[in-house]
Each structure stands twice: as C-alpha cells, then as structure tokens.
Short mmCIF file of C-alpha atoms in Angstrom, two decimals:
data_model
loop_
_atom_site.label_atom_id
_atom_site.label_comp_id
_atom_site.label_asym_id
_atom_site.label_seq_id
_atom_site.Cartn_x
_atom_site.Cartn_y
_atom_site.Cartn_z
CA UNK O 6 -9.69 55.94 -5.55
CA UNK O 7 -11.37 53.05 -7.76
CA UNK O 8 -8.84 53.49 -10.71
CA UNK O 9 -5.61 53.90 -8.08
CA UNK O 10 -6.68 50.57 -6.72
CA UNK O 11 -7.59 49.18 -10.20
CA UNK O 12 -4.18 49.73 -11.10
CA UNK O 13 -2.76 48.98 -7.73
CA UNK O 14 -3.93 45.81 -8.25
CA UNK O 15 -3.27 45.31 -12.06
CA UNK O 16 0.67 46.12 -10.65
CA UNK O 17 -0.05 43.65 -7.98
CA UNK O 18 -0.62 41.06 -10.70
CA UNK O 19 1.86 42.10 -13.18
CA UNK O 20 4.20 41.31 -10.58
CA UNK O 21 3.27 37.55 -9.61
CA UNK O 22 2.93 36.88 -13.56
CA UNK O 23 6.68 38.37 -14.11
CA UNK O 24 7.79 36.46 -11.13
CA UNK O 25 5.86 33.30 -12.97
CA UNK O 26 3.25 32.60 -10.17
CA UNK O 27 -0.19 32.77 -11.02
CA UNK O 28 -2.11 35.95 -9.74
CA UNK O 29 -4.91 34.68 -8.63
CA UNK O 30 -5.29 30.10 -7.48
CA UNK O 31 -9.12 30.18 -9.27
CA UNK O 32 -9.33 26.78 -10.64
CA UNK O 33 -9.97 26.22 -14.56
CA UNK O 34 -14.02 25.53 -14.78
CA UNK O 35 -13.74 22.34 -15.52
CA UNK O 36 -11.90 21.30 -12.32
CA UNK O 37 -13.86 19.69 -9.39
CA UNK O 38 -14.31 21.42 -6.46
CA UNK O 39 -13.45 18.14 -4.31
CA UNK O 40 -11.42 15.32 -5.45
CA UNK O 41 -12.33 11.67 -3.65
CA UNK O 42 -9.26 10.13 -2.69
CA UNK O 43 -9.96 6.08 -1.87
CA UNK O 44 -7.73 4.32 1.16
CA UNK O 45 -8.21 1.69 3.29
CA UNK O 46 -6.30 2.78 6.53
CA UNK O 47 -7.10 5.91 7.91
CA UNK O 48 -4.69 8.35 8.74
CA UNK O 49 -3.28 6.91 12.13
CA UNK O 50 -1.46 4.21 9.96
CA UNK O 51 1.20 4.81 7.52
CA UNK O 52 -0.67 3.88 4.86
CA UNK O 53 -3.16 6.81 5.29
CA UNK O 54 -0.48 9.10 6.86
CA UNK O 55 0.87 8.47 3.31
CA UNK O 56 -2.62 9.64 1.63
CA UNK O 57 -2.35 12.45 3.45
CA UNK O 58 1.30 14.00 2.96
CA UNK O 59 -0.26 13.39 -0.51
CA UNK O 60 -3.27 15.50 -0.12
CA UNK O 61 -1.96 18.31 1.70
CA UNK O 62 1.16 18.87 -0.99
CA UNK O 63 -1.07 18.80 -3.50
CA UNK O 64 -3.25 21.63 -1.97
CA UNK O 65 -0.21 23.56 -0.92
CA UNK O 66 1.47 23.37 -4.39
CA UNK O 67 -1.80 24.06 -6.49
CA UNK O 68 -2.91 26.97 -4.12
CA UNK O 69 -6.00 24.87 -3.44
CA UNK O 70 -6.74 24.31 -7.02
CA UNK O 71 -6.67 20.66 -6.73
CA UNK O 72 -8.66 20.05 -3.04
CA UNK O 73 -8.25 16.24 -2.03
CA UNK O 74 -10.58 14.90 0.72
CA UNK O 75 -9.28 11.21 2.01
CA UNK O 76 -12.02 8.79 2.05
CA UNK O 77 -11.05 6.48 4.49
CA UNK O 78 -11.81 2.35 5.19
CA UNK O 79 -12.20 2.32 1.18
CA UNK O 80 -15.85 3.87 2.54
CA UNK O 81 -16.43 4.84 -1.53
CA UNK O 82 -16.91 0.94 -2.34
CA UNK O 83 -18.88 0.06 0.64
CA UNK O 84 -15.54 -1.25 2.52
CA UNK O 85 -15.00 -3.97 -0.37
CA UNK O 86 -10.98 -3.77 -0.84
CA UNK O 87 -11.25 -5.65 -3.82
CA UNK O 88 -13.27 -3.66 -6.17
CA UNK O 89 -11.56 -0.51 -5.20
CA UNK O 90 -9.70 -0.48 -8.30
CA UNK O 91 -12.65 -0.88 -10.60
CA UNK O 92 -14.25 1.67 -9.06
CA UNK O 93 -11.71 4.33 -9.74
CA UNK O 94 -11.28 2.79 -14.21
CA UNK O 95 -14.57 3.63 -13.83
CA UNK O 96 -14.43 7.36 -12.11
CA UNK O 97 -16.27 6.69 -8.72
CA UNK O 98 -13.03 7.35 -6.92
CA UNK O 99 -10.67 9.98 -8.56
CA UNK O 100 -7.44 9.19 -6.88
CA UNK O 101 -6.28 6.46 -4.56
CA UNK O 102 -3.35 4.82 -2.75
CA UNK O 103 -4.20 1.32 -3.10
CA UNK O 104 -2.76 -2.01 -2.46
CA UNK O 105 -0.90 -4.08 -4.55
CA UNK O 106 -3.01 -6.96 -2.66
CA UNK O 107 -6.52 -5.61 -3.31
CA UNK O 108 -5.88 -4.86 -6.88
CA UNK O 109 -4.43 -8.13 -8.16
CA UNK O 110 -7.59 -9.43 -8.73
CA UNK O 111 -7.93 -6.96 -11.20
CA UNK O 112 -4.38 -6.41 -12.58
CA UNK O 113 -3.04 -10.80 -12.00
CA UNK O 114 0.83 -9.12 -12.68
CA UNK O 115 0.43 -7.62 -8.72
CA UNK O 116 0.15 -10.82 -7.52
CA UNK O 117 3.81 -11.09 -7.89
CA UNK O 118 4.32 -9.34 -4.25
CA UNK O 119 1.94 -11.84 -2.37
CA UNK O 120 4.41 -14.76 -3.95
CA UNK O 121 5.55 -16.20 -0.53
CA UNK O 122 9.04 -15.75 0.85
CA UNK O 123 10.21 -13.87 -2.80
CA UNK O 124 11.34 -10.55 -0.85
CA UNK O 125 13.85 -11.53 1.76
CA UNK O 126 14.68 -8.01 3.09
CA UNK O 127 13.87 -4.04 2.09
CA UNK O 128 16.69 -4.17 -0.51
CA UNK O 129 14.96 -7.00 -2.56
CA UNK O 130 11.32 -4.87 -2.64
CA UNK O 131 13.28 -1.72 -3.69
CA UNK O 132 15.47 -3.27 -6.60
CA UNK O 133 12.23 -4.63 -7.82
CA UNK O 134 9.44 -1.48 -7.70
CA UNK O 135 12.28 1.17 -8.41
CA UNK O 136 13.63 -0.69 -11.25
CA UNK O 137 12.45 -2.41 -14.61
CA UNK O 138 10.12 -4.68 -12.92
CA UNK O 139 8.02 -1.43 -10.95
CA UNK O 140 8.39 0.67 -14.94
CA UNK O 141 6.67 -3.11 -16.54
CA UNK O 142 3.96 -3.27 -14.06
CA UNK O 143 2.99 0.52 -14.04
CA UNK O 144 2.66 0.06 -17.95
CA UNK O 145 0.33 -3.40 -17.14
CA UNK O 146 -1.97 -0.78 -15.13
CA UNK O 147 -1.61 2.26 -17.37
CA UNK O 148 -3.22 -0.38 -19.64
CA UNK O 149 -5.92 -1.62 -17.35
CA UNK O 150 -7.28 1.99 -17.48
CA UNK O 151 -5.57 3.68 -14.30
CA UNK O 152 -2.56 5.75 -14.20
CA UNK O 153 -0.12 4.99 -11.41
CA UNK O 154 2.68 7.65 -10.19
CA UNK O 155 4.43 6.19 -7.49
CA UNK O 156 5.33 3.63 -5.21
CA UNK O 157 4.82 3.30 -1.14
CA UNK O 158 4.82 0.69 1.25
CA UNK O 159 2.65 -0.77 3.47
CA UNK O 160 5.31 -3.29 4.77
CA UNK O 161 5.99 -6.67 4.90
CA UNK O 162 3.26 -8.95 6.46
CA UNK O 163 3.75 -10.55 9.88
CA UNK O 164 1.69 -13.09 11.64
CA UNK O 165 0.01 -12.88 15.19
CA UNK O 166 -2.20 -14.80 16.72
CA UNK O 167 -4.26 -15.33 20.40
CA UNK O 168 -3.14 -19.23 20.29
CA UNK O 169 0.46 -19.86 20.46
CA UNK O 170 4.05 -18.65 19.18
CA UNK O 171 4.59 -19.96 15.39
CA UNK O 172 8.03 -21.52 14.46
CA UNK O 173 7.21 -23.87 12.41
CA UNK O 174 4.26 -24.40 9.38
CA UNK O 175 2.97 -27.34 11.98
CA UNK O 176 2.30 -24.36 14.31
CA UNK O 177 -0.36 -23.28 12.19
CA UNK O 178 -2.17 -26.11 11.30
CA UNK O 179 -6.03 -26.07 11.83
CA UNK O 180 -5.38 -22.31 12.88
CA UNK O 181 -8.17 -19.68 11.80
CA UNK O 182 -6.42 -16.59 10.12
CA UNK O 183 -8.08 -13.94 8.63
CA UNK O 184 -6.77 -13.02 5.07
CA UNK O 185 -7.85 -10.21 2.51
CA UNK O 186 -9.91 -11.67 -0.37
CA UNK O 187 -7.03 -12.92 -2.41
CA UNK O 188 -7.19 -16.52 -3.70
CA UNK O 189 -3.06 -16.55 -3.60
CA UNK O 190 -3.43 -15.64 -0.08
CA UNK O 191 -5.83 -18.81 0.58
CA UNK O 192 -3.60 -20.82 -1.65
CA UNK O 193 -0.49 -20.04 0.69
CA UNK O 194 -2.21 -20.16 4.00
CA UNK O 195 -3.82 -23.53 2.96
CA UNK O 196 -0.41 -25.11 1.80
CA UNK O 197 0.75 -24.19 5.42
CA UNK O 198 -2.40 -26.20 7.30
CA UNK O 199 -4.18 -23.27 8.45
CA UNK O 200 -7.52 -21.89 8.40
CA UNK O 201 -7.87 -18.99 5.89
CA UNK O 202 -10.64 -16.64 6.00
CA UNK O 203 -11.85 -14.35 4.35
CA UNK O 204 -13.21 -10.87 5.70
CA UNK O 205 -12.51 -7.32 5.43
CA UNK O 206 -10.45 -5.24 7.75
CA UNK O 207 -13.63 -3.43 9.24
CA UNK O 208 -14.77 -7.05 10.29
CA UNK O 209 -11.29 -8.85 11.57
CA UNK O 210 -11.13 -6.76 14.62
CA UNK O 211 -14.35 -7.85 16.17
CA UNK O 212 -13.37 -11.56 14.82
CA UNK O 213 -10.49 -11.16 16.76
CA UNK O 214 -11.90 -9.95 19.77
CA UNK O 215 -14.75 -12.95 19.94
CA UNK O 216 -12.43 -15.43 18.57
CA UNK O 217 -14.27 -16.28 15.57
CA UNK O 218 -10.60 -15.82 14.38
CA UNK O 219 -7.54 -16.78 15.71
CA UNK O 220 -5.10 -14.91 13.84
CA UNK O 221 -4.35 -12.31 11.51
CA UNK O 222 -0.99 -10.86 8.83
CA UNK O 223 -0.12 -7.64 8.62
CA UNK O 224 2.64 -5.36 8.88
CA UNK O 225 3.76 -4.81 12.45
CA UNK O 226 3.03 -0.73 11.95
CA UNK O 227 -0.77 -1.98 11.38
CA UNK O 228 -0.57 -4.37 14.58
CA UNK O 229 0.51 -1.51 16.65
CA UNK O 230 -1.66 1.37 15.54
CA UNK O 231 -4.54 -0.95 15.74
CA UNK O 232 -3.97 -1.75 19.34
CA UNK O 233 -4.17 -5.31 18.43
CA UNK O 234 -2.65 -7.05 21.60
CA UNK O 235 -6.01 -5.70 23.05
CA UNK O 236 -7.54 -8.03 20.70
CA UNK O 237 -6.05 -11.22 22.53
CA UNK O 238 -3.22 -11.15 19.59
CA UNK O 239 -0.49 -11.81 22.11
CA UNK O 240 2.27 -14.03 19.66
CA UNK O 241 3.32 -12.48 16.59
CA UNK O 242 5.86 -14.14 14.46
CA UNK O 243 8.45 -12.26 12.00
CA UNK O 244 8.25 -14.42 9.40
CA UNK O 245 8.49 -11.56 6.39
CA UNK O 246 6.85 -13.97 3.88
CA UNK O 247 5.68 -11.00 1.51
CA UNK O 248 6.12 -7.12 1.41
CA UNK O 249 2.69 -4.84 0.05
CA UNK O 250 4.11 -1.83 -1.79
CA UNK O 251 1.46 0.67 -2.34
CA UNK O 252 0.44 2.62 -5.95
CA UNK O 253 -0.20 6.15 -6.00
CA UNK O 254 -3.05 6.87 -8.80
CA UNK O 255 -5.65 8.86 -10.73
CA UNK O 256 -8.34 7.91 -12.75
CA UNK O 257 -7.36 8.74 -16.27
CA UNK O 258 -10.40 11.28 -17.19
CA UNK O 259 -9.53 13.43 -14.03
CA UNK O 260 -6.43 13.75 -15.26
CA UNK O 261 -6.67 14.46 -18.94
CA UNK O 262 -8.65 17.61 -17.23
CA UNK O 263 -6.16 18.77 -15.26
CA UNK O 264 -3.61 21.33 -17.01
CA UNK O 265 0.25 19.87 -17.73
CA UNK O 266 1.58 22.20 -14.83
CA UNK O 267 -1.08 20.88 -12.15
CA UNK O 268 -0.45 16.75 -13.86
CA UNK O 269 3.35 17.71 -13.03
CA UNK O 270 2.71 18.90 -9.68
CA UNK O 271 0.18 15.79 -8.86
CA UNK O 272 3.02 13.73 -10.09
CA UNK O 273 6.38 14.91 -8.12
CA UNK O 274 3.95 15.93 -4.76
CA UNK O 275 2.54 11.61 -5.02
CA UNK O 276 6.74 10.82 -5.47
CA UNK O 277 7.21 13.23 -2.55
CA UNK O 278 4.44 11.69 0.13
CA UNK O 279 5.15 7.98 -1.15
CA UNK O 280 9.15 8.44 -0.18
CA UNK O 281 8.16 9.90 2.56
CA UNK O 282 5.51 6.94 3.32
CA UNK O 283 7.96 4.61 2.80
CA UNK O 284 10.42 5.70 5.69
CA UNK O 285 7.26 6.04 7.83
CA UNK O 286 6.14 2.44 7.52
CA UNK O 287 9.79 0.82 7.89
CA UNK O 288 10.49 2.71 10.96
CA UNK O 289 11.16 0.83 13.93
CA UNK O 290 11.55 -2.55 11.95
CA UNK O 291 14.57 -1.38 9.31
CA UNK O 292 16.56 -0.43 12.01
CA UNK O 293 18.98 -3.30 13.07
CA UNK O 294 17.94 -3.45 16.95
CA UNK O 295 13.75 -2.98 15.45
CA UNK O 296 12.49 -0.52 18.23
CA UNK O 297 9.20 -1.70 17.01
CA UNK O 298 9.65 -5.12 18.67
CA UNK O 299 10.53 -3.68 21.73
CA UNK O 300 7.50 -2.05 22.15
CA UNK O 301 5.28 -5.27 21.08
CA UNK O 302 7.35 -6.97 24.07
CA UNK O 303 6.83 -3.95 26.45
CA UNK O 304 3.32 -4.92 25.92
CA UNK O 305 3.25 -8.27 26.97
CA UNK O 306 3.51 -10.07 23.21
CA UNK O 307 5.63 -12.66 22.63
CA UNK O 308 7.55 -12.25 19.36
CA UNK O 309 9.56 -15.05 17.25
CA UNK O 310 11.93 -13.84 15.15
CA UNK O 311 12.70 -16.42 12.62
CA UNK O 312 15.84 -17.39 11.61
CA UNK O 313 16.83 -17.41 7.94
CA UNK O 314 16.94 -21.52 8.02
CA UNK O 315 13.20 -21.27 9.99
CA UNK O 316 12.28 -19.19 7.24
CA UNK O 317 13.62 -21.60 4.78
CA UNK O 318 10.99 -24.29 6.31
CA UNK O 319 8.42 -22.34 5.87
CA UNK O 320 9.03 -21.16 1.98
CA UNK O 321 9.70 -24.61 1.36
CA UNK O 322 6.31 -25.71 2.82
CA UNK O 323 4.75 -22.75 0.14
CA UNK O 324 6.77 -23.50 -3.06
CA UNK O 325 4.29 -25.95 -4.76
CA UNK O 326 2.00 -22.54 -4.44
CA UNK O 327 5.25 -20.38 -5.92
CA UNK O 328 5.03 -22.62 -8.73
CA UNK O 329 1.00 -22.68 -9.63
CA UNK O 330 1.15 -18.50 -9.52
CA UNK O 331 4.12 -18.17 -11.57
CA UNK O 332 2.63 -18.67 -15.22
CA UNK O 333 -0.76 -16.69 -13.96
CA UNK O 334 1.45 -13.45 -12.97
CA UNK O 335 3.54 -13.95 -15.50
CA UNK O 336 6.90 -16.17 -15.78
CA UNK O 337 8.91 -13.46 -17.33
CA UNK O 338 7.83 -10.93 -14.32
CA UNK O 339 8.77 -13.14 -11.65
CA UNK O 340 12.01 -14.31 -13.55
CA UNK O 341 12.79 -10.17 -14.13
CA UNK O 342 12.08 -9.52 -10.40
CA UNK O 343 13.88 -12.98 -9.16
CA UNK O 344 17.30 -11.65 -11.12
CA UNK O 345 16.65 -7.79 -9.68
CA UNK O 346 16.83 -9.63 -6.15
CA UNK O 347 19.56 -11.46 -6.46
CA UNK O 348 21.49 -8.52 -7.87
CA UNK O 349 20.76 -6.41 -5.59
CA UNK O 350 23.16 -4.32 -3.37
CA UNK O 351 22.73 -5.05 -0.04
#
C-alpha cells in the first residue's frame, strides 16, 4: 500500500511538472512567511481596495508562496506619511502603495504632481505616468533605493470645508485647512490666503469635528468613504488643482530573494490591481454627469463646480509657487510632462 501510494503520488507530481505547475506551493527557505505591506487608507477607500486586489493576486498566483498582510493607516511608521518611504529603502516595510505626496520629500522629482492646476483632466495624468515622464521618474526612485512597478491613483484633490462655498482664492483667505506635511502644499495654500496645517490623516478627522480645522483636500472617493459631511464638511469645491497617482513597490532586498518567476508574477499581479485601482477611484467623477456629486448633494453638501475660467483665477493666484518648484523638481521634468499634456489625446 505505502509504495502504490508512493508512486501514486510520484505520478501525481510528474503530472503538474509536465503540465509546468509546480507540485507542491512550499516556499524557497529563504522567503518570509509574511510580507508587510505599508498603506495609508484602509481597505474601504480605493487606495487600500487597491492594496488589496494587490495582495490577494499575489497569493492566488504564487499558491501562497508570497503571503501579503496590509498594514493599514501607514501603522509600520507610527502613522508618519512622510517617512514611509524611508522606512521601506531601509526594509521595515517590504512592499507598499504609497503616495506620490508623502514620498516627495524623499524623492523632490514627485513633487511634480502637487504643482497646482498642471493636470487639467484624467487624460493629462495618464499621458504623463504612462509615458516617458512615469519611465524617468520610476528610474529617479529605482535610484533612491526602492523599486516601483506600477502606477494607481488616488485622484485628484478637492476642497471642502464647514465655512462657506469657495469660488474664488478670496474665499479662502484666513481659512484653516489641513494639508499633508508637504512644504509645496503650504507654499500653494499660503499663496491662496489660507490657513495651512499640518497633521496627519488619523488627526484631521477629530480637527474637523471640533473645528480646530476648517477644511480639508482630498479626492471626493476619500470625502465619501470617510463620511466626512458628518464632520460639518458641508461645501466642497471641484477645483481639480492636482491629481495623486499612487506607486506600487518593494524594497529591493525582498526582491533580489524572490525567484525570477515569483518577481514576474509580483510585477504583472501590482499592473493588474493598480489598473484596476485606477477605474475604482475615478468612478463616479470620470463619468460626464459625476454620480459621485449627486450623492454629496443627496447629502445635504453644497458643491461648486468650477468653471475652466474660475479655475484659471485660481492657478493664476498659485503660479509665482509653479515657478519657485520648477527648478527644485526639475525644469526638464515639468517641461517633459507640460509637452505630454498638451499632446495629449483627449
């Protein structure tokens, strides 16, 4: 009986090999037995929904060689957005879907997507990340010690606020809005005569809800998800004056231990969830009637949706901050992603 089922088996095996699947899904020794994936949003928000499609394909594909638990509200770095990236050159976080916003401090060439008023519809952000601008800046943070695989989206970056509807930069002025800890993002909100400040996600929503803040920007899939109208954020503005792609990564060490056939399947499965991710986050607000906004007025917020000469007004009232971050990204960047925009097929 032991050698019929030796051989049973042996057949068993002989037949997954021929048909080129492995026989058995035991990991190489050297593999973790968890990977820590870093994200800020948890899995309610596209941004996390994103980190999971990830997760899960990788599992599936591997046959849970490669086992990816999400660590949520960037909880690996103490909920501090910005070092997130320095944390994972370093190998306390071994994968992450991180924000082009978080990690410019780190990597100055991804301040190029909090310019304000560069991106003037979904078009514009795709001709730039899925062209030669994305392949120059994924080199820029292959070189700062992280490899990147892909692009997703957060969205572009709206304004709401407990105060009053906001038309024009005058609107704003003396205004207290919570910002991520980006000095471009103070240098913008400051040209426009508001308030910025400073604080982590975890903290805004309590801000919010006492008033120590008056406002907030993010994309309108954040506001909703977030339930932020129950914050006393009743007027949100579309003012679209930046888009935050996303960046799919590993730390460099985890993968130089993975074999080429798992790197290949981490690859195409974080080009998978981040296409996927993308369509998530611009549903409801790429459509042309934005189903999104009917549900923010179904709730009782008033929404202004600026007009291309409004928005004009306001980029105007920024470009003396265009102009200072230009050199610091890099002029030839912003010059390669300016051209990609206006060439753009619409």
């Amino acid at each position: 009986m032991q050698l019929r089922t030796f051989l049973t088996a042996s057949a068993a095996a002989a037949t997954l090999l021929a048909l080129g699947l492995p026989a058995h899904a035991q990991a190489p020794a050297n593999y973790k037995s968890e990977y820590r994936l870093s994200v800020v949003l948890g899995t309610a928000f596209p941004w996390g929904k994103g980190a999971e499609i990830w997760a899960d394909k990788v599992r599936e594909r591997t046959q849970g060689r490669i086992n990816i638990k999400l660590y949520p509200g960037t909880s690996l770095v103490q909920g501090d957005q910005t070092r997130e990236f320095s944390a994972i050159r370093q190998g306390v976080i071994d994968m992450a879907v991180g924000s082009t916003i978080n990690w410019s401090p780190q990597v100055k060439a991804l301040n190029l997507f909090s310019l304000p008023f560069l991106f003037p519809d979904y078009a514009a952000v795709d001709a730039v990340v899925q062209g030669q601008v994305g392949q120059e800046i994924f080199k820029t943070i292959d070189k700062a010690g992280v490899l990147p695989l892909a692009w997703g989206e957060n969205g572009y970056r709206e304004i709401s606020n407990s105060k009053k509807a906001i038309s024009k930069p005058e609107d704003l002025k003396g205004m207290k809005i919570r910002v991520v800890g980006s000095p471009l993002f103070l240098d913008t909100f400051t040209a426009l005569g508001a308030n910025p400040t400073q604080m982590s996600w975890a903290d805004a929503q309590p801000a919010m809800a006492s008033g120590a803040v008056d406002g907030q920007e993010n994309p309108v899939s954040v506001y909703m998800a977030a339930k932020l109208s129950t914050v006393g954020q009743k007027y949100m503005t579309l003012w679209g004056y930046m888009n935050d792609p996303l960046i799919y990564v590993v730390n460099k060490d985890v993968w130089a231990s993975w074999t080429p056939a798992d790197q290949a399947i981490v690859k195409q499965a974080a080009l998978d969830a981040a296409k996927e991710q993308i369509a998530i986050s611009r549903k409801g607000m790429s459509e042309a009637d934005k189903p999104l906004v009917k549900e923010l007025t179904a709730q009782g917020v008033t929404v202004t949706d600026l007009s291309p000469a409004q928005r004009k007004v306001f980029a105007d009232a920024t470009k003396s901050v265009y102009t200072k971050w230009k050199p610091q990204i890099g002029t030839n960047l912003v010059d390669m992603a300016e051209k990609a925009i206006a060439a753009r097929k619409q």
